[in-house]
Every structure is written in C-alpha cells, then in structure tokens.
Coordinates of C-alpha atoms in Angstrom, one line a residue:
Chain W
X1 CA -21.6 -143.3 -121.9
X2 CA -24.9 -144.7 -122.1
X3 CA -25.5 -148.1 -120.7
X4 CA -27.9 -151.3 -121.2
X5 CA -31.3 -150.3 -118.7
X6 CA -32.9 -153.9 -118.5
X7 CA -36.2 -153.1 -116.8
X8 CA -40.0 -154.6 -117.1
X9 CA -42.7 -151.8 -117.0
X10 CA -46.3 -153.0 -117.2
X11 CA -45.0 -156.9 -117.3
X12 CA -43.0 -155.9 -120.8
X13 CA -39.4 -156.3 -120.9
X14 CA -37.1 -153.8 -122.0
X15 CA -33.3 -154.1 -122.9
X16 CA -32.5 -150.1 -123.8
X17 CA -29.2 -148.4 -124.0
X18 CA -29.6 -145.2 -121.6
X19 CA -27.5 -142.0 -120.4
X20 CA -26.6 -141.9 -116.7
X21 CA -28.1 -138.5 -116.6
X22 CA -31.4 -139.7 -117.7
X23 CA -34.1 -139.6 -114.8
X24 CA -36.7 -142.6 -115.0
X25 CA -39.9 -140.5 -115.9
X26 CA -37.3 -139.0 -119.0
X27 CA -36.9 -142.8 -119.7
X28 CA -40.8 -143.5 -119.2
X29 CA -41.5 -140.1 -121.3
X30 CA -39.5 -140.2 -124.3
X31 CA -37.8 -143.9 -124.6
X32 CA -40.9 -146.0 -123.7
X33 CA -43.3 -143.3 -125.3
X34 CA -46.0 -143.6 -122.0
X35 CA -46.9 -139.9 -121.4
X36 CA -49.3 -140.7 -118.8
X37 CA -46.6 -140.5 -116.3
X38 CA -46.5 -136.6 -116.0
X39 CA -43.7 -134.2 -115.4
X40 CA -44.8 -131.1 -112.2
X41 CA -42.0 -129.9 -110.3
X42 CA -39.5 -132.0 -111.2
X43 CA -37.7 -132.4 -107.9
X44 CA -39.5 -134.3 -105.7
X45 CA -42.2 -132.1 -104.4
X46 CA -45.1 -132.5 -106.3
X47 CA -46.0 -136.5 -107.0
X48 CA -46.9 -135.8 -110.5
X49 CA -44.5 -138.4 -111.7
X50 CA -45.7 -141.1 -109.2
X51 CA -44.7 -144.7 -110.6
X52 CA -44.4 -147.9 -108.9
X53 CA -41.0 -149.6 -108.3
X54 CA -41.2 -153.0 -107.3
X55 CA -44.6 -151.9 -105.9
X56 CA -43.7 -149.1 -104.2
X57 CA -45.0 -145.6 -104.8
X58 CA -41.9 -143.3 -106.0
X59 CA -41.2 -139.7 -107.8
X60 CA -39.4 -141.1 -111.0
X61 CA -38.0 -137.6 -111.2
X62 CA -35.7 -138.1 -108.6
X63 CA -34.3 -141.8 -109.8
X64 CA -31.7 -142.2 -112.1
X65 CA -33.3 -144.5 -115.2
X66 CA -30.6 -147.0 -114.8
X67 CA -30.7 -147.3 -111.1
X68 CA -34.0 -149.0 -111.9
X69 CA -31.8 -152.1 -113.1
X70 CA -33.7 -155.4 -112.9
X71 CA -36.9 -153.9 -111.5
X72 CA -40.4 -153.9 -111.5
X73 CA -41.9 -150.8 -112.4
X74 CA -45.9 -149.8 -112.9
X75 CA -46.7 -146.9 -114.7
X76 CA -50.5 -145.3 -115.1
X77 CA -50.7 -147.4 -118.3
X78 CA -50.2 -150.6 -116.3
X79 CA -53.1 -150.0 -113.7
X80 CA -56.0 -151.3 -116.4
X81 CA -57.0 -155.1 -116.5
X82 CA -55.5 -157.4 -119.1
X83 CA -59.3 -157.3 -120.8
X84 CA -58.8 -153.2 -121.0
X85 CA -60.9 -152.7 -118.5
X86 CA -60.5 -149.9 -115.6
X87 CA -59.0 -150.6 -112.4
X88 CA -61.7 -150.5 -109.9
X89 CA -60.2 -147.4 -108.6
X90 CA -60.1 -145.9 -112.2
X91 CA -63.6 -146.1 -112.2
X92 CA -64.0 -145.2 -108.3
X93 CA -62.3 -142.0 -109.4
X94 CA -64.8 -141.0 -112.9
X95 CA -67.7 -141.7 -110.5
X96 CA -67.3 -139.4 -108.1
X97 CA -65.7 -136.6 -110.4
X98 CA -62.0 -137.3 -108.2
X99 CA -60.7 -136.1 -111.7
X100 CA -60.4 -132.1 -112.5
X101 CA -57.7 -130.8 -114.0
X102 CA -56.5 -134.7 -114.3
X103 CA -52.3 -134.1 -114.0
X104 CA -52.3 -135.1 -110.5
X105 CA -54.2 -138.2 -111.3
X106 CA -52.0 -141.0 -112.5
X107 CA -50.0 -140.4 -109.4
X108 CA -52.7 -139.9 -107.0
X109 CA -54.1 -143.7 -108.7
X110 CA -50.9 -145.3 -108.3
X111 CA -50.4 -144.6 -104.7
X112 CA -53.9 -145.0 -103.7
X113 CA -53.4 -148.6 -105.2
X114 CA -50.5 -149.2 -103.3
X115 CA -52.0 -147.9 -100.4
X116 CA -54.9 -150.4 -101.1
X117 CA -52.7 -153.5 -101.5
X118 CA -50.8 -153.1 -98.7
X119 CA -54.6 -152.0 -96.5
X120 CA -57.4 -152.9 -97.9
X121 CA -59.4 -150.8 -95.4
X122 CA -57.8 -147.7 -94.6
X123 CA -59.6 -145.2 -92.2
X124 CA -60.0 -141.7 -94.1
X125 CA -57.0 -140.4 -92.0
X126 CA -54.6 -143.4 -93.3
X127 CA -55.9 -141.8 -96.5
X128 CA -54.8 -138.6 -95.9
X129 CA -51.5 -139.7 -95.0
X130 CA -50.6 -142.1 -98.0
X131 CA -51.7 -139.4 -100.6
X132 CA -49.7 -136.6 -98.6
X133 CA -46.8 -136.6 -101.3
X134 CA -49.4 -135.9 -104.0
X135 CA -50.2 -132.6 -104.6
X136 CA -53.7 -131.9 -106.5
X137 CA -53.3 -127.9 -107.6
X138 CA -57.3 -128.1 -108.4
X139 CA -57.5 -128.9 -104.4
X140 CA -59.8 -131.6 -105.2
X141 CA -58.8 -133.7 -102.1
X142 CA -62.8 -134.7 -101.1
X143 CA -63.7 -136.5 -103.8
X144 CA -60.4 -138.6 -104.5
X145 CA -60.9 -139.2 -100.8
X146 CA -64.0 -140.4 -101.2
X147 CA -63.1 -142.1 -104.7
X148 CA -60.2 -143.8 -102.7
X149 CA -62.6 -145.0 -99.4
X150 CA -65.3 -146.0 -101.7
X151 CA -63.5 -148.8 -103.6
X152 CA -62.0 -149.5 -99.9
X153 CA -65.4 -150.0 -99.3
X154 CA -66.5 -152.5 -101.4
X155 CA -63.8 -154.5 -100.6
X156 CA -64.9 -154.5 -97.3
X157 CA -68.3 -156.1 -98.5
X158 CA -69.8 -153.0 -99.9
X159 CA -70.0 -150.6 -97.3
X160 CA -69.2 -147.6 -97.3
Chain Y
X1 CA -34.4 -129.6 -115.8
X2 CA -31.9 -132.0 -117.5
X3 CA -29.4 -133.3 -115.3
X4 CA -25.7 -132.7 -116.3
X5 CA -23.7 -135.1 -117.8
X6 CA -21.1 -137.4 -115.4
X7 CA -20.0 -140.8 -115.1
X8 CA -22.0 -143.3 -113.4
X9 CA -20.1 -145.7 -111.2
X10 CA -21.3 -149.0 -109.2
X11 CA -18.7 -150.0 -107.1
X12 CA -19.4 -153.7 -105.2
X13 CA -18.0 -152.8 -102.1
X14 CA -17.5 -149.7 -99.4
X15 CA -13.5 -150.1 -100.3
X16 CA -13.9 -150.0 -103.7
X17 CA -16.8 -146.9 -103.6
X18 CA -13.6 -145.3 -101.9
X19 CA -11.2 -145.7 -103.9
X20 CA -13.6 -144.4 -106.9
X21 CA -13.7 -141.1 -104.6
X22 CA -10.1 -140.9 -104.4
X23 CA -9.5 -141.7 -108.0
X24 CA -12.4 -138.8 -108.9
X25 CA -10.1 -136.5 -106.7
X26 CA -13.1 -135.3 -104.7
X27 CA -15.3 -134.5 -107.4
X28 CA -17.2 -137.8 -107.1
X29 CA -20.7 -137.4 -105.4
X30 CA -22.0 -140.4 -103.5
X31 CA -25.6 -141.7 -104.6
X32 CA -27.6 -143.3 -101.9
X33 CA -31.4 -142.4 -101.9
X34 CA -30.7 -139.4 -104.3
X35 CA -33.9 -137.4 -103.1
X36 CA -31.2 -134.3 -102.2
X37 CA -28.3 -135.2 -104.5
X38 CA -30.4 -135.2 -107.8
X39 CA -32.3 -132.0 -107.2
X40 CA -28.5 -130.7 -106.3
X41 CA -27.6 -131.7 -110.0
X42 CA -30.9 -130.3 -112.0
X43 CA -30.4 -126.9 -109.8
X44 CA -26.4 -127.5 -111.0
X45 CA -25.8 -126.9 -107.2
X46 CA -23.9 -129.9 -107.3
X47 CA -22.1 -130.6 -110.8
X48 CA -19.9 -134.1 -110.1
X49 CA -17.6 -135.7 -112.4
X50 CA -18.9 -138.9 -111.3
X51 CA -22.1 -140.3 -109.5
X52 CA -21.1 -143.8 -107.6
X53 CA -24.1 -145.6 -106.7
X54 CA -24.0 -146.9 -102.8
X55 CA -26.7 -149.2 -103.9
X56 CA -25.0 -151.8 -106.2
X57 CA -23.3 -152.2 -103.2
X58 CA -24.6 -155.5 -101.2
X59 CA -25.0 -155.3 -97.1
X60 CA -25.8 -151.6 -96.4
X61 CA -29.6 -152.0 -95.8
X62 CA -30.0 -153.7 -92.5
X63 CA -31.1 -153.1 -88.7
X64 CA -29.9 -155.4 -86.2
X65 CA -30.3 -155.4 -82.6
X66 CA -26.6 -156.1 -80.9
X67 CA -25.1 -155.6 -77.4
X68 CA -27.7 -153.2 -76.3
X69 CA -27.5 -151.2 -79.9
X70 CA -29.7 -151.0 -83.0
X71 CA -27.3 -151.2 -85.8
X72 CA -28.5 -149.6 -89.2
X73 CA -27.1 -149.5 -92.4
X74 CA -26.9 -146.1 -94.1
X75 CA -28.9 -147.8 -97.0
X76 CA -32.1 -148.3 -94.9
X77 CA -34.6 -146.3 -95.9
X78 CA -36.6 -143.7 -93.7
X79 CA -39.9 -145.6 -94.5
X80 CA -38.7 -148.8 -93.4
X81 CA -37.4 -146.8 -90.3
X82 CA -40.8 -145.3 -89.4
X83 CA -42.7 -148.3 -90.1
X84 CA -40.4 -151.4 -88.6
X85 CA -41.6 -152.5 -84.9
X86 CA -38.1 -153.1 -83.7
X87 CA -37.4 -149.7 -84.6
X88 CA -40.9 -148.3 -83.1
X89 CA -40.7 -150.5 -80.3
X90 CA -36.7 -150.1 -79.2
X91 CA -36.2 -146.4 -80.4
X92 CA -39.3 -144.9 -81.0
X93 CA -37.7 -141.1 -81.2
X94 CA -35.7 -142.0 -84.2
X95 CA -39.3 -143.6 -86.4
X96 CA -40.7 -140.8 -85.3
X97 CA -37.6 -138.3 -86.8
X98 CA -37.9 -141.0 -89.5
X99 CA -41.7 -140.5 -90.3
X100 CA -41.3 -136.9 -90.2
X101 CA -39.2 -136.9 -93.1
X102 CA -41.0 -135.4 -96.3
X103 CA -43.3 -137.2 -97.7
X104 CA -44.3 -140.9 -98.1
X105 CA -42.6 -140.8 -101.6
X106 CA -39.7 -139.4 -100.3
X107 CA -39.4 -141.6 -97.4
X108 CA -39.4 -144.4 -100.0
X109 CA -36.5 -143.6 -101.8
X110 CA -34.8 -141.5 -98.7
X111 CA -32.2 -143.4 -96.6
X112 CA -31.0 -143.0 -93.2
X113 CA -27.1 -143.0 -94.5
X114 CA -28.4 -139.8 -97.0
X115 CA -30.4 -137.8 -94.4
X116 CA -27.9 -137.4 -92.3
X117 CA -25.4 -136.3 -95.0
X118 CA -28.2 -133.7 -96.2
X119 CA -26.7 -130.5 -96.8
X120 CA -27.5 -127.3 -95.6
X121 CA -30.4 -124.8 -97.1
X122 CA -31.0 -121.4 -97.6
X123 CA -33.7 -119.3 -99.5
X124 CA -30.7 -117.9 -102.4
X125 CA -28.8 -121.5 -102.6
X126 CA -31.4 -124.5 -103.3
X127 CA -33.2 -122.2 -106.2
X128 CA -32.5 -123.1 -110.0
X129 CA -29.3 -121.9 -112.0
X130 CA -32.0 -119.7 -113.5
X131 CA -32.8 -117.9 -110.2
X132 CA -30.0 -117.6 -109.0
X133 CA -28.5 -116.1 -112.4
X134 CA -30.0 -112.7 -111.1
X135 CA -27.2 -112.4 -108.4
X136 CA -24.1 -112.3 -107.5
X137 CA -23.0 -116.2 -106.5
X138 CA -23.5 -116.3 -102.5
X139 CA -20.7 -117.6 -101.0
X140 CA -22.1 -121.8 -100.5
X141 CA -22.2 -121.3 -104.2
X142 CA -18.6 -120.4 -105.0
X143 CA -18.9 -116.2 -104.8
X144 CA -17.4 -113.9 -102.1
X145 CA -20.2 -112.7 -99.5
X146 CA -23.2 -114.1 -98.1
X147 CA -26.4 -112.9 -99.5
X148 CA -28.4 -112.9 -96.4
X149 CA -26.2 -111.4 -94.3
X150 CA -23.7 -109.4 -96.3
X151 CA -21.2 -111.0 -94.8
X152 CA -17.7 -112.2 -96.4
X153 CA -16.4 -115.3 -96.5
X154 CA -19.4 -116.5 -94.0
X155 CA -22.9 -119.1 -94.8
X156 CA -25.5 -119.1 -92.6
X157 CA -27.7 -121.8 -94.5
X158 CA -29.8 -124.0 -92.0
X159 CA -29.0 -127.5 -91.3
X160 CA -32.7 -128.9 -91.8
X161 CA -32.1 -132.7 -91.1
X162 CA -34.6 -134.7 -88.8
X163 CA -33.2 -137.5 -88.3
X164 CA -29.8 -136.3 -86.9
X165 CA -30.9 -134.4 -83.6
X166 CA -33.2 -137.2 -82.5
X167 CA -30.1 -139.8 -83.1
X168 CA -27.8 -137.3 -81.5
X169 CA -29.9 -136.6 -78.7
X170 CA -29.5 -140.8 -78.1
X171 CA -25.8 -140.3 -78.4
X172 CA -25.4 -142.1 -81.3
X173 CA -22.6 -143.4 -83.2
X174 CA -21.5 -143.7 -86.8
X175 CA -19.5 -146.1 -88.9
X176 CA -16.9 -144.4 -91.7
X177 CA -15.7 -146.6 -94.1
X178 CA -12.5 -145.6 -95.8
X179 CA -10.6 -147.1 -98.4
X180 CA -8.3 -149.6 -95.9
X181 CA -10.1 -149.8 -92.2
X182 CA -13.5 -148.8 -90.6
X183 CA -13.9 -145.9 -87.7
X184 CA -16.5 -145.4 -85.9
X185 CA -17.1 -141.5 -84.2
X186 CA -20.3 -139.9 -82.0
X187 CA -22.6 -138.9 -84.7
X188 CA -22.0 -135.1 -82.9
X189 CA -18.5 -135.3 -84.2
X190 CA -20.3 -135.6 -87.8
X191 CA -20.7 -132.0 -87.8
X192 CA -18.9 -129.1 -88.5
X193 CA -21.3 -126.4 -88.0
X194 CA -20.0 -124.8 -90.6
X195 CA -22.9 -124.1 -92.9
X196 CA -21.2 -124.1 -96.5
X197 CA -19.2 -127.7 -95.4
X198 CA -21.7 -128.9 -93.0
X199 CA -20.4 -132.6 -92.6
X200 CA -16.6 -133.9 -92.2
X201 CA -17.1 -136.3 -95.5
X202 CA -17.3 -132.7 -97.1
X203 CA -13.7 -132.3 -96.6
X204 CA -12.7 -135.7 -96.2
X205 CA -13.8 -137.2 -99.5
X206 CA -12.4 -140.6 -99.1
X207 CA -14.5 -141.9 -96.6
X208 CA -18.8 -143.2 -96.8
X209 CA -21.0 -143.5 -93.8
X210 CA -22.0 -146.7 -93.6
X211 CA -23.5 -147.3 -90.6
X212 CA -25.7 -146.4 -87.9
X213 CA -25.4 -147.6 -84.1
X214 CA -27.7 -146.0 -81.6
X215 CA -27.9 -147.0 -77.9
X216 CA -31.0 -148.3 -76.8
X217 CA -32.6 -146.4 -74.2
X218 CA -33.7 -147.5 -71.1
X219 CA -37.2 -148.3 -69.7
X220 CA -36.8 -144.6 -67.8
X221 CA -36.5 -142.6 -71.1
X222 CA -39.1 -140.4 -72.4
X223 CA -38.3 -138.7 -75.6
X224 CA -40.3 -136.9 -78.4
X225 CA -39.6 -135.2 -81.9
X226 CA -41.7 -132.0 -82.7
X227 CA -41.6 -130.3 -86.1
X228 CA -42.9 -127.1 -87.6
X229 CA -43.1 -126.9 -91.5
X230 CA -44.9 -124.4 -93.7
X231 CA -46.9 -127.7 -95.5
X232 CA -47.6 -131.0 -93.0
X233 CA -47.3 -133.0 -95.8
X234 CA -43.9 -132.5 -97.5
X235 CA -41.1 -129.3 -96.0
X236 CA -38.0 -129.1 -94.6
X237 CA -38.3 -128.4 -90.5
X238 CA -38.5 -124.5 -90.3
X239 CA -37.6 -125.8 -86.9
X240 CA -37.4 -129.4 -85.1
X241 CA -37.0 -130.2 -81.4
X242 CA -35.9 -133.3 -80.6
X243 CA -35.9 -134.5 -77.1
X244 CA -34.7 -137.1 -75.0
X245 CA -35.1 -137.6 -71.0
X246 CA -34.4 -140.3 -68.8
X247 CA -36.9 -140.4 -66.1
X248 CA -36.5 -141.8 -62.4
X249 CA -40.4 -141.5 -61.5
X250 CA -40.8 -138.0 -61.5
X251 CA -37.4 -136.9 -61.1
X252 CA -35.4 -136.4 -64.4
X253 CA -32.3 -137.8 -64.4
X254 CA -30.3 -136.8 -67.7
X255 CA -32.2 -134.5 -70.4
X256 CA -31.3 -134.0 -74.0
X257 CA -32.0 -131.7 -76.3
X258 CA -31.4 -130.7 -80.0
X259 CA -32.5 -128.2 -82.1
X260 CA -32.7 -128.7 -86.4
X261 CA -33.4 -126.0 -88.9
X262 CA -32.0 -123.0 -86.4
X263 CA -28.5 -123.1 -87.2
X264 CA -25.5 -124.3 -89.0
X265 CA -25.6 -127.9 -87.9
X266 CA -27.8 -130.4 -85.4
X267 CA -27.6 -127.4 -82.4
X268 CA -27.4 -129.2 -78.4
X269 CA -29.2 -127.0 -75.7
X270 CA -26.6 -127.1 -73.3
X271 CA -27.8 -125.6 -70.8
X272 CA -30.6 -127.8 -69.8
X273 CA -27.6 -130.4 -68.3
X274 CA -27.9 -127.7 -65.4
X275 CA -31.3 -127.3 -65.5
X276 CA -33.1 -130.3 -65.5
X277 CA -31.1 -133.2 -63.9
X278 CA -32.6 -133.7 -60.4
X279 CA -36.0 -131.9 -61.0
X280 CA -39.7 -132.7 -61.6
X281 CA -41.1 -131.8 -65.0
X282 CA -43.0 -129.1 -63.4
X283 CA -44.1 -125.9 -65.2
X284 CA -41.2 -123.9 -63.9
X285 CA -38.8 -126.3 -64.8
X286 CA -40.2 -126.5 -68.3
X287 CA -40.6 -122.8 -69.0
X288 CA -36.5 -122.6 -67.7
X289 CA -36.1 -125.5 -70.4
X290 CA -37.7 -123.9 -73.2
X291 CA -36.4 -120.3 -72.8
X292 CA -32.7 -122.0 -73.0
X293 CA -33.7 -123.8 -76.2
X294 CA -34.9 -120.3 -77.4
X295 CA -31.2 -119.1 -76.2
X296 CA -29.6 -121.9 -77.8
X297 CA -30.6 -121.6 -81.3
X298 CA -29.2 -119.4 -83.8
X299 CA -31.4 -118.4 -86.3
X300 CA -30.8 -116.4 -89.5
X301 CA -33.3 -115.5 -92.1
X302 CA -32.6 -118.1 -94.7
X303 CA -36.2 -119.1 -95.2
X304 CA -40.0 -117.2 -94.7
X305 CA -39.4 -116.8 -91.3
X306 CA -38.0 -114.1 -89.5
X307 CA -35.1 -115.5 -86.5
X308 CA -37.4 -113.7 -83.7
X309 CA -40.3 -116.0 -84.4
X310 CA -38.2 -118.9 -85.0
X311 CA -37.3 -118.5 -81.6
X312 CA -40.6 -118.3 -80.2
X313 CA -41.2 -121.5 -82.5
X314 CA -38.7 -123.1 -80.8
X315 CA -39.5 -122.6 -77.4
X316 CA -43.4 -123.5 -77.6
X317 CA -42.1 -126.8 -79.5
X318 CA -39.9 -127.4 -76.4
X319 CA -42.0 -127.2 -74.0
X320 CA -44.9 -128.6 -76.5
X321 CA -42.7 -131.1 -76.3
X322 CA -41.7 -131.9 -72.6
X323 CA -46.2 -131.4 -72.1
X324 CA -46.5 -134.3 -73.9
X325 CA -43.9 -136.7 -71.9
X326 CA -45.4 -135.7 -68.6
X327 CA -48.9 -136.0 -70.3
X328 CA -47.9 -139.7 -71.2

C-alpha cells in the first residue's frame, strides 16, 4: 500500500504517494525524473547512487524511499549555484579531466562536497579515505584527487 | 533488482516493534540501518511479510557513559561510533572495529544494533536469485545439503561481523527488548554458532536488541583490531583479529582474543587464558599466541580463500597484532 513520501530534494518540496518497496534512487529516478543520480551495483558496493541525506553522503540504493520521511536530501542536480553556475568543485573536476567515463561522477562530487564542508583542508590521505566508497571503474582516482585538493586549495588562500 | 513487495511498519516504541513481530508470526524482518537487510530482499535472500522500521522509534540512538559502562543504542550508527571522542577516547577497540566497517557510505547508514545482527556469508548464499537459479538451493537457503561441503543438513557460512569480536573481547553486554520486560545477556551468549541461525533473535522472533553496554577498560588495557579484506576500501573481513590485553607493566594480566570471518559465529581463542596471563609479550609468547589463534579458527572455503591460508592469515594478524601493543 503506497504511502504519502514528504521529502525536499534540491530545496523543492515534494508530497508523493510511494510503495514501501521502492528504494530512494527508484524514487529519485523515475518519480522525481533526476537521472543524474545513477544506478551501479545496486547494493551498496559501488557509490554510484551517492546522494546527500540531511548532508550526509549515502547509497540511495540501500534506503527505503519513505524512510527518507521529512528529510533533506541533495542530489547531483542540487550541487549547481542558484545563478546556474557550477559548483566550484564541478568545475575543479572539467579542469583537470577528473571526468572519464563520467558514471562515477555525481557520487564521487557529492561526497567530495561533503567531505569539503565538514574539512575544508583535507590532506590527500583524508581524501582517499572519504572517497573510499566510490568506485571509479575508469580508475581515474589521480585526477579527481587532484580535482578534489585543488578546490581544497583555494580555499585555503589559493595554494595548492 | 526490485525489491519484493511487504508491508512497511513504524512502530513508536520497542514494545510495540514487538508485538508487530509476534503479530507477523516471525515473518517480520526488523529495519535498522538496512545496509544487509535490503540487499537480503533484492537477492530475495530474505522475503518478509513485513519490514518494521526501528527508526520511527524515538531513544535508540545514544552513547552514554554510566557506572563505569558506555551505553549505546542499537540505532547508533558505525560512523558516529568511529568518529565520537568519548567512544575513541573510552573504548578505542570498538571505533576502531567501528571504522573498519565497509565503507564511509556504509558506515553512514550502518548501525551498531544491525552489525551485530549481520548474518552469516558464503560464496553460493549472498549471490542473486539469478545465480543461484543454477543450483540446487544450499541448505541456509531452504534446500537439503550444503554446497560447499556436501554435507546434509549442515552451513558452514562465515560470521563476517567486526564489530562483535572487539565488543566481545571487552565482555560486553546486550539489552533485548521483548514485548513486556527488558533482559540484558553477555553479548557471547548472542551467538549460536550455528551458521544458517547465527543469532538467538533468529529463533526468538519476539525480541529487538536494543542496546549496547560495554565495560570500560582500564588504564592497563591494550587492545587492537586487525582486518584482512580483498579491497581496503569496502569487504567483508576475509578474517578479523580482535584483541584485548590488560597489562600490569610488562606482565600481561588477562588476554582476549576473538577471531571474525573464520567460522560460524564471533570464535574466542581459548587457549591463550593459559598462555598469556603472567607473561611478558615476548616473541615466544607471541608466536605460542598466534599459532593457538591459527588452532582456534575454523575455516571453510566459503569465499576466495582457501582455509589453509586463512589460517596463516590469522596467525600473522595475531601476532601483527600483539607487535603493535608492545610497539606502543
């Protein structure tokens, strides 16, 4: 029996009627139409699906849709600037080429940005360790390292 | 993978969660962090009537220092675990365990309460409906014989928890909520080593863990939790060593150890009560140590790795292990 899913994503508010056995990506997917979120393993494995919940980096796959009741949640399609314009770490990430095959990369984003707001100056090996749950397949890891420490970077007064 | 259809139930208290499991007749599966139950569910491992959600219950996600305890709720999560000072500071071997857990996302979403109810694994169980379509059911799965061993009526999958051997190895204690009044058992007692029911709430549905109280060591005790995965970042414990000693100078006074991801539940090394009270951590006494760990553990191929080198693997994290308590 489906039930009412009251839930903001990106600042919008949503009041949708939802299966129990829907997962949140499925609700972020097909209800809310946002594609950016993307679908790897599907259990838990890969951080494909990466989305924010009340700031925190989670695999949607594993949450039921309406256990996200009354939260917060961030999605790839969020992370732009109210003028449309890239998230510095959007932009750290085209720079240095972090991007190959690209399905890792809203997840990769997301969790680099909550690694960022919680430490604004990570060392490369708190780096490492934040982005552990995302898997990049391509194996680019140096440059979205490097994407990620650069935009760490400049907020530390533009060193790198 | 869909998930299959069931009910979805928020109870607003531990009683009430209860009483939903009795009135599901045992076919109710309880939701806490849902990082094993939901991959359960898509692999149709798991298929419940009913899903009750711990989390619309209030109170289960705290830590609270009390009468020489740490009391946690089940709800906590393993991040919050790993990261919290009190917890770092007060019982360092359990953030470690904690941290060790999977991966950042995981130990997010993962609680305490969940980990410790995480079921057993094995290389022809946690696979899709789809692969395991190509054989006969093996017996965790509802069919007659073991597929690993050939065995009837027997399940040899590993008990691959982290948490549980460092919190045993501190002599724990957990809360179980039932539907009328609160016990509380040794987290030991948890366990049946019995790989296809490896926890009692297996078998007795009506009751949830709800709480964690661990003793807080002493200023004496040493302790350390070594894991070997097949990726850093994310796997299971192809084998864990946890390991606690209390330390009078040089002398040990009381050692514990336990073994995860060589057997059918959290598995003590016995033997080093005889061989380490009363000694220095010297290299004898460590090699003694480790070669009884190796003893200890059971090992049967469930995963990549044959039980001979799982062995090995669990000696060198033993005494890996005590190294880097006398190094410290």
């Amino acid at each position: 029996m489906k039930k009412i899913l009251k839930v903001a994503v990106n600042g919008q508010f949503y009041e949708i009627p939802v299966a129990p056995n829907k997962t949140l990506l499925e609700f972020i997917r097909e209800d809310l139409g946002m594609t950016g979120t993307k679908r790897g393993c599907d259990q838990g494995e890969c951080g494909a699906c990466t989305v924010l919940i009340d700031g925190k980096p989670v695999s949607s796959c594993m949450v039921l849709a309406l256990d996200v009741q009354g939260k917060d949640i961030v999605t790839i399609e969020g992370m732009e600037g109210e003028d449309g314009q890239f998230h510095p770490l959007q932009k750290a990430f085209i720079d240095h080429g972090a991007i190959q095959c690209g399905f890792c990369t809203s997840g990769m984003l997301l969790t680099a940005k909550h690694l960022l707001d919680e430490n604004p100056s990570p060392t490369t090996e708190e780096i490492k360790e934040a982005i552990s749950g995302n898997i990049c397949r391509c194996t680019g890891y140096v440059k979205i390292i490097d994407a990620i420490s650069s935009v760490a970077g400049e907020e530390r007064g533009g060193k790198q | 993978m869909r998930l299959p259809e069931f009910s979805y139930l928020e109870p607003k208290t531990v009683r009430e969660a209860c009483a939903l499991l009795r009135q599901e007749r045992g076919c109710a599966r309880v939701l806490a962090g849902g990082t094993d139950l939901i991959v359960a569910m898509k692999q149709r491992r798991q298929l419940p009537s009913a899903v009750i959600n711990l989390k619309s219950v209030a109170g289960l996600d705290f830590l609270e220092e009390e009468q020489g305890y740490l009391r946690i709720g089940a709800l906590t999560s393993l991040e919050k675990l790993a990261k919290t000072d009190l917890v770092r500071q007060k019982v360092p071997l359990l953030a470690q365990a904690a941290f060790e857990v999977g991966s950042p996302l995981l130990r997010t979403r993962g609680t305490l309460g969940g980990n410790l109810c995480l079921d057993t694994r094995c290389k022809y169980y946690n696979q899709s409906e789809f692969w395991r379509s190509s054989n006969p059911p093996c017996y965790k799965a509802g069919g007659l014989r073991c597929l690993v061993t050939n065995k009837e009526k027997a399940c040899f999958a590993a008990y691959s928890g982290d948490t549980a051997p460092a919190l045993i190895a501190l002599g724990a204690r957990i809360v179980l909520s039932g539907e009328k009044e609160d016990r509380v058992i040794s987290l030991r007692d948890f366990y049946t080593m019995e790989s296809k029911f490896p926890h009692i709430l297996n078998t007795r549905e009506y009751e949830i863990l709800s709480e964690v109280q661990v003793p807080i060591p002493g200023a004496g005790n040493r302790s350390v939790y070594l894991k070997y995965r097949r990726r850093k970042s994310i796997d299971f414990p192809e084998a864990g060593v946890a390991i606690s000693l209390d330390l009078d100078g040089p002398i040990c006074r009381t050692a514990a150890i336990m073994l995860t991801g060589v057997g059918s539940g959290p598995l003590p090394v016995e033997e080093v009560n005889q061989i380490m009270p009363g000694q220095t951590l010297d290299e004898e006494t460590i090699s003694r140590a480790a070669e009884a760990a190796s003893r200890a553990a059971r090992p049967v191929k469930t995963g990549m790795l044959s039980p001979q080198y799982k062995r090995r693997l669990v000696a060198d994290l033993v005494s890996e292990g005590l190294k880097s308590i006398v190094k410290s």
